[in-house]
Coordinates of C-alpha atoms in Angstrom, one line a residue:
Chain W
X16 CA 10.3 49.3 41.2
X17 CA 7.2 47.3 42.0
X18 CA 7.1 43.8 40.4
X19 CA 4.3 42.8 38.1
X20 CA 1.9 40.5 40.0
X21 CA 2.0 36.9 38.6
X22 CA -1.8 36.7 38.9
X23 CA -4.3 39.3 40.0
X24 CA -7.9 40.2 39.9
X25 CA -9.7 43.6 39.9
X26 CA -13.1 43.9 41.4
X27 CA -13.9 40.3 40.4
X28 CA -17.6 39.5 40.8
X29 CA -19.7 36.3 40.3
X30 CA -23.4 35.8 41.1
X31 CA -25.4 32.6 41.1
X32 CA -29.0 33.7 41.0
X33 CA -29.4 36.0 44.1
X34 CA -26.2 34.7 45.8
X35 CA -23.1 36.8 45.3
X36 CA -20.4 34.1 45.5
X37 CA -17.5 36.4 44.6
X38 CA -18.0 40.0 45.6
X39 CA -15.5 42.6 44.2
X40 CA -12.4 40.6 45.0
X41 CA -9.0 42.4 44.4
X42 CA -6.4 39.7 44.7
X43 CA -2.8 40.3 43.8
X44 CA -0.2 37.5 44.0
X45 CA 3.4 38.6 43.4
X46 CA 5.7 36.6 41.2
X47 CA 7.6 34.0 43.3
X48 CA 5.1 34.0 46.1
X49 CA 3.3 31.2 47.8
X50 CA -0.2 32.5 48.6
X51 CA -2.8 30.5 50.5
X52 CA -6.5 31.3 50.2
X53 CA -8.5 30.2 53.2
X54 CA -12.0 30.7 54.5
X55 CA -14.8 28.9 56.1
X56 CA -17.2 26.7 54.1
X57 CA -19.2 28.8 51.6
X58 CA -16.7 31.7 51.7
X59 CA -16.4 31.6 47.9
X60 CA -13.0 29.8 47.6
X61 CA -14.2 27.3 45.0
X62 CA -15.9 30.0 43.0
X63 CA -12.8 32.2 43.0
X64 CA -10.7 29.1 42.0
X65 CA -13.1 28.4 39.1
X66 CA -13.0 32.0 38.0
X67 CA -9.2 32.1 38.0
X68 CA -8.9 29.0 35.9
X69 CA -11.6 29.9 33.5
X70 CA -14.3 27.3 34.3
X71 CA -16.8 30.0 35.3
X72 CA -17.0 33.4 33.5
X73 CA -17.2 36.3 35.9
X74 CA -20.1 38.8 35.9
X75 CA -17.8 41.7 36.4
X76 CA -14.2 42.6 37.0
X77 CA -10.9 41.4 35.5
X78 CA -8.4 38.6 35.8
X79 CA -4.8 39.4 34.9
X80 CA -2.1 36.8 34.3
X81 CA 1.4 38.3 34.2
X82 CA -0.3 41.6 33.5
X83 CA -2.3 40.3 30.6
X84 CA -6.1 40.4 30.7
X85 CA -7.3 36.8 30.5
X86 CA -10.9 37.5 31.8
X87 CA -12.6 36.3 28.6
X88 CA -10.1 33.5 27.7
X89 CA -11.1 29.9 28.0
X90 CA -9.2 27.6 30.4
X91 CA -6.9 26.1 27.8
X92 CA -5.7 29.5 26.6
X93 CA -4.8 30.6 30.2
X94 CA -2.9 27.3 30.5
X95 CA -1.0 28.1 27.4
X96 CA -0.1 31.5 28.9
X97 CA 1.5 29.9 31.9
X98 CA -1.2 28.9 34.3
X99 CA -1.3 25.4 35.8
X100 CA -4.1 24.0 38.0
X101 CA -5.2 20.9 39.9
X102 CA -8.7 20.3 41.2
X103 CA -10.2 19.4 44.6
X104 CA -10.8 15.8 43.4
X105 CA -7.9 14.1 41.7
X106 CA -8.2 14.2 37.9
X107 CA -5.1 12.3 36.8
X108 CA -6.1 9.8 34.1
X109 CA -6.7 6.9 36.4
X110 CA -7.0 4.3 33.7
X111 CA -3.8 5.3 31.9
X112 CA -0.2 4.5 32.9
X113 CA 1.9 7.1 34.7
X114 CA 4.0 7.4 31.5
X115 CA 0.9 8.1 29.5
X116 CA -0.3 10.6 32.0
X117 CA 2.9 12.5 31.8
X118 CA 3.2 12.2 28.0
X119 CA -0.2 13.7 27.5
X120 CA 0.7 16.5 29.9
X121 CA 3.8 17.4 28.0
X122 CA 2.2 19.3 25.2
X123 CA 3.8 19.2 21.8
X124 CA 4.9 22.5 20.3
X125 CA 4.6 24.2 23.7
X126 CA 6.7 27.3 23.7
X127 CA 6.3 27.5 27.4
X128 CA 8.6 24.7 28.6
X129 CA 11.9 26.7 28.9
X130 CA 14.9 25.3 30.8
X131 CA 13.6 26.6 34.2
X132 CA 10.2 24.9 33.8
X133 CA 11.8 21.7 32.5
X134 CA 14.2 21.7 35.5
X135 CA 11.2 22.1 37.9
X136 CA 9.3 19.4 36.2
X137 CA 12.2 16.9 36.3
X138 CA 13.0 17.8 39.9
X139 CA 9.4 17.2 40.9
X140 CA 9.2 13.8 39.2
X141 CA 12.2 12.8 41.3
X142 CA 10.9 14.3 44.5
X143 CA 7.5 12.7 44.0
X144 CA 9.2 9.3 43.4
X145 CA 7.3 8.9 40.1
X146 CA 10.3 8.2 37.9
X147 CA 10.5 4.5 38.7
X148 CA 6.8 3.7 38.2
X149 CA 6.1 4.7 34.7
X150 CA 4.4 1.5 33.5
X151 CA 2.0 1.3 36.4
X152 CA -1.6 2.4 35.8
X153 CA -2.3 5.6 37.7
X154 CA -5.2 4.0 39.6
X155 CA -2.6 1.7 41.3
X156 CA -0.9 4.6 43.0
X157 CA -1.7 5.4 46.7
X158 CA -3.8 8.5 47.1
X159 CA -1.1 10.9 48.0
X160 CA 1.1 9.9 45.0
X161 CA -1.9 10.3 42.7
X162 CA -2.1 13.9 43.9
X163 CA 1.6 14.3 43.3
X164 CA 1.2 12.8 39.8
X165 CA -1.3 15.4 39.0
X166 CA 0.9 18.2 40.2
X167 CA 3.8 16.7 38.1
X168 CA 1.4 16.7 35.1
X169 CA 0.7 20.3 35.5
X170 CA 4.4 21.2 35.8
X171 CA 5.0 19.3 32.5
X172 CA 3.2 22.2 30.8
X173 CA 5.8 24.6 32.0
X174 CA 3.6 27.0 34.0
X175 CA 4.8 30.1 35.8
X176 CA 1.9 30.1 38.3
X177 CA 0.1 27.0 39.6
X178 CA -3.3 27.0 41.3
X179 CA -3.9 24.1 43.6
X180 CA -7.3 23.4 45.1
X181 CA -6.8 21.5 48.4
X182 CA -3.8 19.6 47.2
X183 CA -3.4 17.7 50.5
X184 CA -7.0 16.7 51.1
X185 CA -7.0 13.1 52.3
X186 CA -3.3 12.9 53.0
X187 CA -1.6 11.8 56.2
X188 CA 0.2 14.5 58.2
X189 CA 3.6 13.1 57.0
X190 CA 2.5 13.1 53.4
X191 CA 1.1 16.7 53.8
X192 CA 4.5 17.8 55.2
X193 CA 6.3 16.1 52.3
X194 CA 4.0 17.8 49.8
X195 CA 4.7 21.1 51.5
X196 CA 8.4 20.5 51.3
X197 CA 8.3 19.8 47.5
X198 CA 6.2 22.9 46.9
X199 CA 8.7 25.0 48.8
X200 CA 11.5 23.6 46.7
X201 CA 9.6 24.3 43.5
X202 CA 8.8 27.8 44.7
X203 CA 12.5 28.2 45.4
X204 CA 13.1 27.4 41.7
X205 CA 10.9 30.3 40.6
X206 CA 7.3 28.9 40.6
X207 CA 4.5 31.1 41.9
X208 CA 2.0 29.0 43.9
X209 CA -1.6 29.8 44.9
X210 CA -3.2 27.2 47.1
X211 CA -6.9 27.1 48.2
X212 CA -6.8 25.2 51.5
X213 CA -8.6 24.1 54.6
X214 CA -5.7 22.6 56.4
X215 CA -4.2 25.4 58.6
X216 CA -1.2 23.2 59.5
X217 CA -0.3 23.0 55.8
X218 CA -0.9 26.7 55.3
X219 CA 1.5 27.4 58.2
X220 CA 4.1 25.3 56.5
X221 CA 4.1 27.0 53.1
X222 CA 2.3 30.3 52.9
X223 CA 4.2 33.5 52.4
X224 CA 0.9 35.4 52.6
X225 CA -2.6 34.3 53.4
X226 CA -5.9 35.7 52.0
X227 CA -9.0 35.1 54.1
X228 CA -12.2 35.0 52.2
X229 CA -15.6 35.5 53.9
X230 CA -18.9 35.8 52.2
X231 CA -17.3 36.2 48.8
X232 CA -15.1 39.1 49.9
X233 CA -11.5 39.4 51.0
X234 CA -11.8 39.6 54.8
X235 CA -8.2 39.8 55.7
X236 CA -4.8 39.5 54.2
X237 CA -1.3 39.1 55.7
X238 CA 1.4 36.8 56.8
X239 CA 0.5 33.5 58.6
X240 CA 1.4 35.1 61.9
X241 CA -0.8 38.1 61.3
X242 CA -3.7 36.1 60.1
X243 CA -3.6 33.5 62.9
X244 CA -3.4 36.3 65.5
X245 CA -6.3 38.1 63.9
X246 CA -9.3 38.1 66.3
X247 CA -11.9 38.5 63.6
X248 CA -10.5 35.7 61.5
X249 CA -10.7 33.4 64.5
X250 CA -14.3 34.5 65.0
X251 CA -15.4 33.8 61.5
X252 CA -13.8 30.3 61.6
X253 CA -15.7 29.7 64.8
X254 CA -18.9 31.1 63.3
X255 CA -19.0 34.1 65.6
X256 CA -18.8 36.9 63.0
Chain D
X19 CA 11.1 3.8 11.1
X20 CA 8.9 6.2 13.0
X21 CA 5.8 5.1 11.1
X22 CA 6.6 1.4 11.8
X23 CA 7.0 2.3 15.5
X24 CA 3.5 4.0 15.4
X25 CA 2.0 1.0 13.6
X26 CA 3.2 -1.2 16.3
X27 CA 2.1 1.1 19.2
X28 CA 0.0 -0.1 22.1
X29 CA -3.4 1.4 21.2
X30 CA -4.5 -1.6 19.1
X31 CA -4.5 -5.3 19.4
X32 CA -1.4 -7.3 18.4
X33 CA 2.2 -6.3 18.6
X34 CA 4.1 -9.5 18.5
X35 CA 5.9 -11.1 15.6
X36 CA 3.4 -14.0 15.6
X37 CA 0.5 -11.6 15.4
X38 CA 2.0 -9.9 12.3
X39 CA 2.6 -13.3 10.7
X40 CA -1.0 -14.2 11.3
X41 CA -2.1 -10.8 10.1
X42 CA -0.1 -11.2 6.9
X43 CA -1.6 -14.7 6.4
X44 CA -5.2 -13.3 6.7
X45 CA -4.4 -10.5 4.2
X46 CA -2.9 -13.1 1.9
X47 CA -6.0 -15.3 2.1
X48 CA -8.1 -12.2 1.3
X49 CA -5.9 -11.3 -1.7
X50 CA -6.1 -14.9 -2.9
X51 CA -9.9 -15.0 -2.5
X52 CA -10.6 -15.1 -6.2
X53 CA -8.7 -18.4 -6.4
X54 CA -11.2 -20.2 -4.2
X55 CA -14.4 -18.1 -4.4
X56 CA -16.7 -17.2 -7.2
X57 CA -17.1 -13.7 -8.4
X58 CA -20.5 -13.6 -6.7
X59 CA -19.0 -14.6 -3.4
X60 CA -16.2 -12.1 -3.8
X61 CA -18.9 -9.4 -4.4
X62 CA -20.5 -10.4 -1.1
X63 CA -17.1 -10.2 0.6
X64 CA -16.7 -6.7 -0.9
X65 CA -19.9 -5.7 0.9
X66 CA -18.6 -7.0 4.3
X67 CA -15.4 -5.1 3.7
X68 CA -16.9 -1.8 2.6
X69 CA -18.5 -1.3 6.0
X70 CA -15.2 -1.4 7.8
X71 CA -14.1 2.3 7.2
X72 CA -17.4 3.5 8.7
X73 CA -16.9 1.2 11.7
X74 CA -13.2 2.3 12.1
X75 CA -14.4 5.9 12.1
X76 CA -17.0 5.2 14.8
X77 CA -14.4 3.3 16.8
X78 CA -12.1 6.3 16.8
X79 CA -14.9 8.7 17.6
X80 CA -16.6 6.6 20.3
X81 CA -14.1 4.0 21.5
X82 CA -11.0 6.3 21.6
X83 CA -12.5 9.8 22.0
X84 CA -15.7 8.9 23.9
X85 CA -18.2 10.5 21.6
X86 CA -21.0 8.1 20.7
X87 CA -22.7 8.8 17.4
X88 CA -25.8 7.2 15.9
X89 CA -25.4 9.4 12.9
X90 CA -22.6 7.8 11.0
X91 CA -25.0 6.4 8.4
X92 CA -26.1 10.0 7.6
X93 CA -22.6 10.6 6.2
X94 CA -22.8 7.2 4.5
X95 CA -26.0 8.4 2.8
X96 CA -24.7 11.9 2.0
X97 CA -21.7 10.5 0.2
X98 CA -23.7 7.9 -1.6
X99 CA -26.3 10.3 -2.8
X100 CA -23.7 13.0 -3.7
X101 CA -21.8 10.4 -5.7
X102 CA -25.0 9.3 -7.4
X103 CA -25.9 12.9 -8.4
X104 CA -22.4 14.0 -9.5
X105 CA -21.4 10.8 -11.3
X106 CA -24.9 10.4 -12.7
X107 CA -24.6 13.8 -14.3
X108 CA -21.1 13.4 -15.6
X109 CA -21.7 10.3 -17.7
X110 CA -20.2 11.9 -20.7
X111 CA -16.7 11.8 -19.2
X112 CA -14.9 8.8 -17.8
X113 CA -13.8 10.9 -14.8
X114 CA -17.3 11.3 -13.5
X115 CA -17.0 8.6 -10.8
X116 CA -13.7 10.0 -9.5
X117 CA -15.1 13.5 -9.4
X118 CA -18.2 12.1 -7.7
X119 CA -16.1 10.3 -5.1
X120 CA -14.1 13.4 -4.2
X121 CA -17.3 15.4 -4.1
X122 CA -19.0 12.9 -1.8
X123 CA -16.1 12.9 0.6
X124 CA -15.8 16.7 0.6
X125 CA -19.5 17.1 1.2
X126 CA -19.3 14.7 4.2
X127 CA -16.4 16.7 5.6
X128 CA -18.3 20.0 5.1
X129 CA -21.5 18.7 6.7
X130 CA -19.6 17.0 9.5
X131 CA -17.6 20.2 10.1
X132 CA -20.8 22.4 10.3
X133 CA -22.7 19.9 12.5
X134 CA -19.6 19.3 14.7
X135 CA -18.8 23.0 15.0
X136 CA -22.2 23.7 16.6
X137 CA -22.1 20.6 18.8
X138 CA -18.5 20.9 20.1
X139 CA -17.9 24.6 20.0
X140 CA -21.4 24.9 21.6
X141 CA -20.1 22.7 24.4
X142 CA -22.9 20.2 24.0
X143 CA -22.1 17.4 26.3
X144 CA -22.8 13.8 27.3
X145 CA -25.8 12.0 26.0
X146 CA -27.1 15.0 24.1
X147 CA -24.5 14.3 21.4
X148 CA -25.7 10.8 20.4
X149 CA -29.3 12.0 20.4
X150 CA -28.5 14.9 18.1
X151 CA -26.6 12.7 15.7
X152 CA -29.6 10.3 15.6
X153 CA -32.0 13.2 15.1
X154 CA -29.8 14.4 12.2
X155 CA -29.9 10.9 10.6
X156 CA -33.7 10.6 10.9
X157 CA -34.2 14.1 9.5
X158 CA -32.1 13.2 6.6
X159 CA -34.1 10.0 6.1
X160 CA -37.4 11.9 6.2
X161 CA -36.1 14.5 3.8
X162 CA -34.9 11.9 1.3
X163 CA -38.1 9.9 1.7
X164 CA -40.2 12.8 0.4
X165 CA -38.1 13.4 -2.7
X166 CA -40.3 11.1 -4.9
X167 CA -41.7 13.8 -7.2
X168 CA -40.3 14.7 -10.5
X169 CA -39.3 18.1 -9.1
X170 CA -36.7 16.4 -7.0
X171 CA -34.3 16.0 -9.9
X172 CA -30.8 17.3 -10.0
X173 CA -29.6 17.5 -13.6
X174 CA -30.3 14.1 -15.1
X175 CA -30.6 12.3 -11.7
X176 CA -33.8 11.6 -9.8
X177 CA -33.5 11.4 -6.0
X178 CA -36.4 9.0 -6.1
X179 CA -38.0 9.2 -2.7
X180 CA -38.3 5.8 -0.9
X181 CA -37.8 4.1 -4.2
X182 CA -34.3 5.3 -4.0
X183 CA -31.7 6.4 -6.5
X184 CA -31.0 3.7 -9.2
X185 CA -28.5 3.2 -11.9
X186 CA -25.6 4.8 -10.0
X187 CA -22.5 4.4 -12.1
X188 CA -19.8 2.0 -10.8
X189 CA -16.3 3.4 -9.9
X190 CA -14.0 3.9 -12.8
X191 CA -10.6 5.4 -13.5
X192 CA -10.0 6.2 -17.1
X193 CA -11.6 3.4 -19.0
X194 CA -11.1 0.8 -16.3
X195 CA -14.4 0.0 -14.5
X196 CA -14.2 -1.5 -11.0
X197 CA -16.6 -4.4 -11.0
X198 CA -16.6 -8.0 -9.7
X199 CA -13.1 -9.1 -8.7
X200 CA -11.6 -5.7 -9.5
X201 CA -14.1 -4.0 -7.2
X202 CA -13.3 -6.5 -4.5
X203 CA -9.6 -5.6 -4.7
X204 CA -10.4 -2.0 -4.7
X205 CA -12.5 -2.3 -1.5
X206 CA -9.9 -4.6 0.1
X207 CA -7.0 -2.2 -0.5
X208 CA -8.9 0.8 0.6
X209 CA -10.1 -1.0 3.8
X210 CA -6.6 -2.2 4.6
X211 CA -5.2 1.3 4.0
X212 CA -7.8 2.9 6.2
X213 CA -7.0 0.4 8.9
X214 CA -3.3 1.2 8.9
X215 CA -3.8 5.0 8.7
X216 CA -6.3 4.7 11.7
X217 CA -3.9 2.6 13.6
X218 CA -1.0 5.0 13.1
X219 CA -3.2 7.9 14.0
X220 CA -4.4 6.3 17.3
X221 CA -0.9 5.4 18.3
X222 CA 0.4 8.9 17.5
X223 CA 0.1 11.9 19.8
X224 CA -3.4 12.7 18.2
X225 CA -4.6 9.3 19.5
X226 CA -3.2 10.0 23.0
X227 CA -5.2 13.2 23.1
X228 CA -8.3 11.3 21.9
X229 CA -8.0 9.0 24.9
X230 CA -7.3 11.8 27.3
X231 CA -10.5 13.5 26.2
X232 CA -12.4 10.3 26.6
X233 CA -11.0 9.9 30.1
X234 CA -11.5 13.5 31.3
X235 CA -12.5 16.4 29.2
X236 CA -11.9 19.1 31.8
X237 CA -8.4 17.7 32.8
X238 CA -7.4 17.6 29.1
X239 CA -8.6 21.2 28.5
X240 CA -6.8 22.4 31.6
X241 CA -3.5 20.8 30.4
X242 CA -3.7 23.3 27.6
X243 CA -5.5 21.4 24.8
X244 CA -8.3 22.9 22.8
X245 CA -10.6 19.9 23.3
X246 CA -13.2 21.3 20.9
X247 CA -10.8 21.4 18.1
X248 CA -9.7 17.7 18.6
X249 CA -13.4 16.6 19.0
X250 CA -14.3 18.4 15.8
X251 CA -11.2 16.8 14.0
X252 CA -12.1 13.3 14.9
X253 CA -15.8 13.9 14.1
X254 CA -15.0 15.1 10.6
X255 CA -12.6 12.2 10.1
X256 CA -15.3 9.7 11.2
X257 CA -17.8 11.5 8.9
X258 CA -15.4 11.1 5.9
X259 CA -14.7 7.4 6.7
X260 CA -18.5 6.8 6.9
X261 CA -18.7 8.7 3.6
X262 CA -16.0 6.4 2.1
X263 CA -18.2 3.4 3.0
X264 CA -21.2 5.1 1.5
X265 CA -19.3 5.7 -1.8
X266 CA -18.1 2.1 -1.9
X267 CA -21.7 0.9 -1.2
X268 CA -23.2 2.8 -4.1
X269 CA -20.3 1.8 -6.4
X270 CA -20.9 -1.8 -5.4
X271 CA -24.7 -1.9 -5.5
X272 CA -25.4 1.0 -7.9
X273 CA -28.4 1.8 -5.8
X274 CA -29.3 3.7 -2.5
X275 CA -32.5 4.3 -0.7
X276 CA -33.4 6.5 2.3
X277 CA -33.9 3.4 4.4
X278 CA -30.1 3.1 4.3
X279 CA -30.2 6.2 6.6
X280 CA -33.0 4.9 8.8
X281 CA -33.1 3.8 12.4
X282 CA -32.0 0.2 11.9
X283 CA -29.0 0.9 9.7
X284 CA -28.1 3.7 12.2
X285 CA -28.0 1.3 15.1
X286 CA -26.0 -1.5 13.3
X287 CA -22.6 0.3 13.3
X288 CA -22.9 0.8 17.0
X289 CA -23.4 -2.9 17.4
X290 CA -20.5 -3.9 15.2
X291 CA -18.2 -1.5 17.1
X292 CA -19.4 -2.5 20.6
X293 CA -19.4 -6.2 19.9
X294 CA -15.9 -6.2 18.6
X295 CA -14.5 -3.9 21.3
X296 CA -14.8 -0.2 20.7
X297 CA -11.3 0.9 21.6
X298 CA -9.5 -1.6 19.5
X299 CA -9.5 -0.9 15.8
X300 CA -8.6 -4.5 14.7
X301 CA -11.4 -5.9 16.9
X302 CA -13.9 -3.5 15.3
X303 CA -12.7 -4.4 11.7
X304 CA -13.0 -8.2 12.4
X305 CA -16.4 -7.8 14.1
X306 CA -17.7 -5.6 11.2
X307 CA -16.7 -8.2 8.7
X308 CA -18.1 -11.2 10.6
X309 CA -21.4 -9.5 11.7
X310 CA -22.1 -8.4 8.2
X311 CA -21.4 -11.9 7.0
X312 CA -23.7 -13.3 9.6
X313 CA -26.4 -10.7 8.9
X314 CA -26.2 -11.4 5.2
X315 CA -26.2 -15.2 5.6
X316 CA -29.3 -15.0 7.9
X317 CA -31.2 -12.8 5.6
X318 CA -30.3 -14.8 2.6
X319 CA -31.6 -17.9 4.3
X320 CA -34.9 -16.1 4.5
X321 CA -34.6 -15.4 8.2
X322 CA -36.6 -12.3 9.1
X323 CA -35.1 -12.3 12.6
X324 CA -31.6 -11.1 11.6
X325 CA -32.1 -7.7 13.4
X326 CA -33.4 -9.5 16.5
X327 CA -30.4 -11.8 16.5
X328 CA -28.1 -8.8 16.1
X329 CA -29.8 -7.0 19.0
X330 CA -29.6 -10.1 21.2
X331 CA -25.9 -10.4 20.4
X332 CA -25.3 -6.8 21.5
X333 CA -27.2 -7.5 24.7
X334 CA -25.1 -10.6 25.5
X335 CA -21.8 -9.0 24.7
X336 CA -22.7 -5.9 26.8
X337 CA -23.6 -8.2 29.7
X338 CA -20.7 -10.6 29.5
X339 CA -17.9 -8.9 27.5
X340 CA -18.4 -5.2 28.1
X341 CA -15.1 -4.5 26.4
X342 CA -16.0 -6.4 23.3
X343 CA -15.9 -10.1 22.4
X344 CA -12.9 -9.9 20.0
X345 CA -10.9 -8.0 22.7
X346 CA -11.9 -10.6 25.2
X347 CA -10.6 -13.4 23.0
X348 CA -7.4 -11.5 22.2
X349 CA -6.7 -11.0 25.9
X350 CA -7.2 -14.6 26.8
X351 CA -4.0 -16.2 28.2
X352 CA -3.3 -18.6 25.4
X353 CA -1.1 -21.4 26.5
X354 CA 1.6 -20.5 24.1
X355 CA 1.7 -16.9 25.2
X356 CA 4.5 -16.2 27.5
X357 CA 4.1 -12.4 27.9
X358 CA 1.5 -11.2 30.2
X359 CA -0.9 -8.8 28.5
X360 CA 0.5 -5.3 29.2
X361 CA -1.6 -3.1 31.3
X362 CA -4.4 -2.3 28.9
X363 CA -6.0 1.0 28.8
X364 CA -9.5 0.4 29.9
X365 CA -12.4 2.5 29.0
X366 CA -13.9 3.9 32.2
X367 CA -17.4 3.8 30.9
X368 CA -17.1 0.2 29.9

């Protein structure tokens, strides 16, 4: 029996004027997978991310979350259906304390936070070393921990799938590896993870499968080994294709 | 217990025992005011007090939720006029003023909800919102200004154009008419009640979401909150509080004119709120009272420059105390204060 994909798109298309930023993308991420989406600058990663989380509306195609069509739903409805997301720039509430950040993130009356999700959240708080710092304003945190705080906030909503846009940007190699290790642990606890990423070292650490975008289309897809061995992928990264 | 906990939450000034003792002393002094002030002075104090609900509404809307509005006086005017029309037509019954008050508040809620629906569900953002609220106010002023003719009569009540609506009945319940000291106590109890309800609300989860929206709309939406719904909620609440001030105003002065909805009155609440400290309710309440007192005292002394002085005050406060002067005073390290001020939630735009 084939498992239902956690998140998928069918022929997803988005144009900005004459530019086709997303061109008929068919993406399918299985439940329990860690998928990395890579591609050179301008490949359409950010647009795809914005389409998946509901910030942009697509011009064509469908987005399915756990088999349910969410193409026309606003971002907050997708979140309520089990999607979590962090942005390229950190958007934790920098002027509020860590406790306040997490309190806002724990939605009242959220039917989503079952015991698995709660376990993941509590585990992440510990791994990210946030549990001791609750009265500190978020802006006092070092950059990497601010990124972690935002991931923890997203987990507080009890998502099944999280989308992370360059979660390790600006982190040192050690911090990047630590982040990778926490994400692998959370994945082991049942969380599906989709990462839009530049940093190939990080991708090697975590990806089960890699999707390469190029000029708005899926250019290649496969395991890390397959993708890094792929001649054409190397070429587009070096600007030869 | 839970309510007490919320009253004493961190989203407003003052949490210590000494603060509450001082607070109680001030309330006591206000309650005892008839003992040491004439009825005329009490009536003036009523006027300073009755502006506070409007200011608290604007504080929640702007200071806590980040939505600046120049349109609060529109709801002040809507409630005042609606009360005048309803109560003025129901003079046969003693319940007219009560019906008029409820009608005025409901009309504010309805107009606020319709306006807010288009603004927030239309995803109007940033500086467009304050401009729209100001335009709405000025349109209302222009409309009311041209209602001078006899055809602008609703039942027995003339809208009156720029001459205004006169002879508006005072508030009354049964046969008891609220005037003089009685009106003062009425305004005082409503103001204190509104303050506590606002304080509880801003310390509750609703208040946390307000602050989250102010800090980052997109982050809040992508944590699963329907931001539009919360923005509309606080907008309607602020409209109703402005309406409450409008009701008290016409019940106090028995008179309203379109100039109450004009450009200058529209700017004043923004000054009260900013000068006090927009994300601290108590600071806003104190500043509203004091600035209305200063404004009145200056005008009474024949000083035509009251608006200029108010404007200069705003400028100075914005330059030197961007978070508000009352907040700045409250956060001074007084010598007797042992605790260090807890990490306060700063408004990013301050």
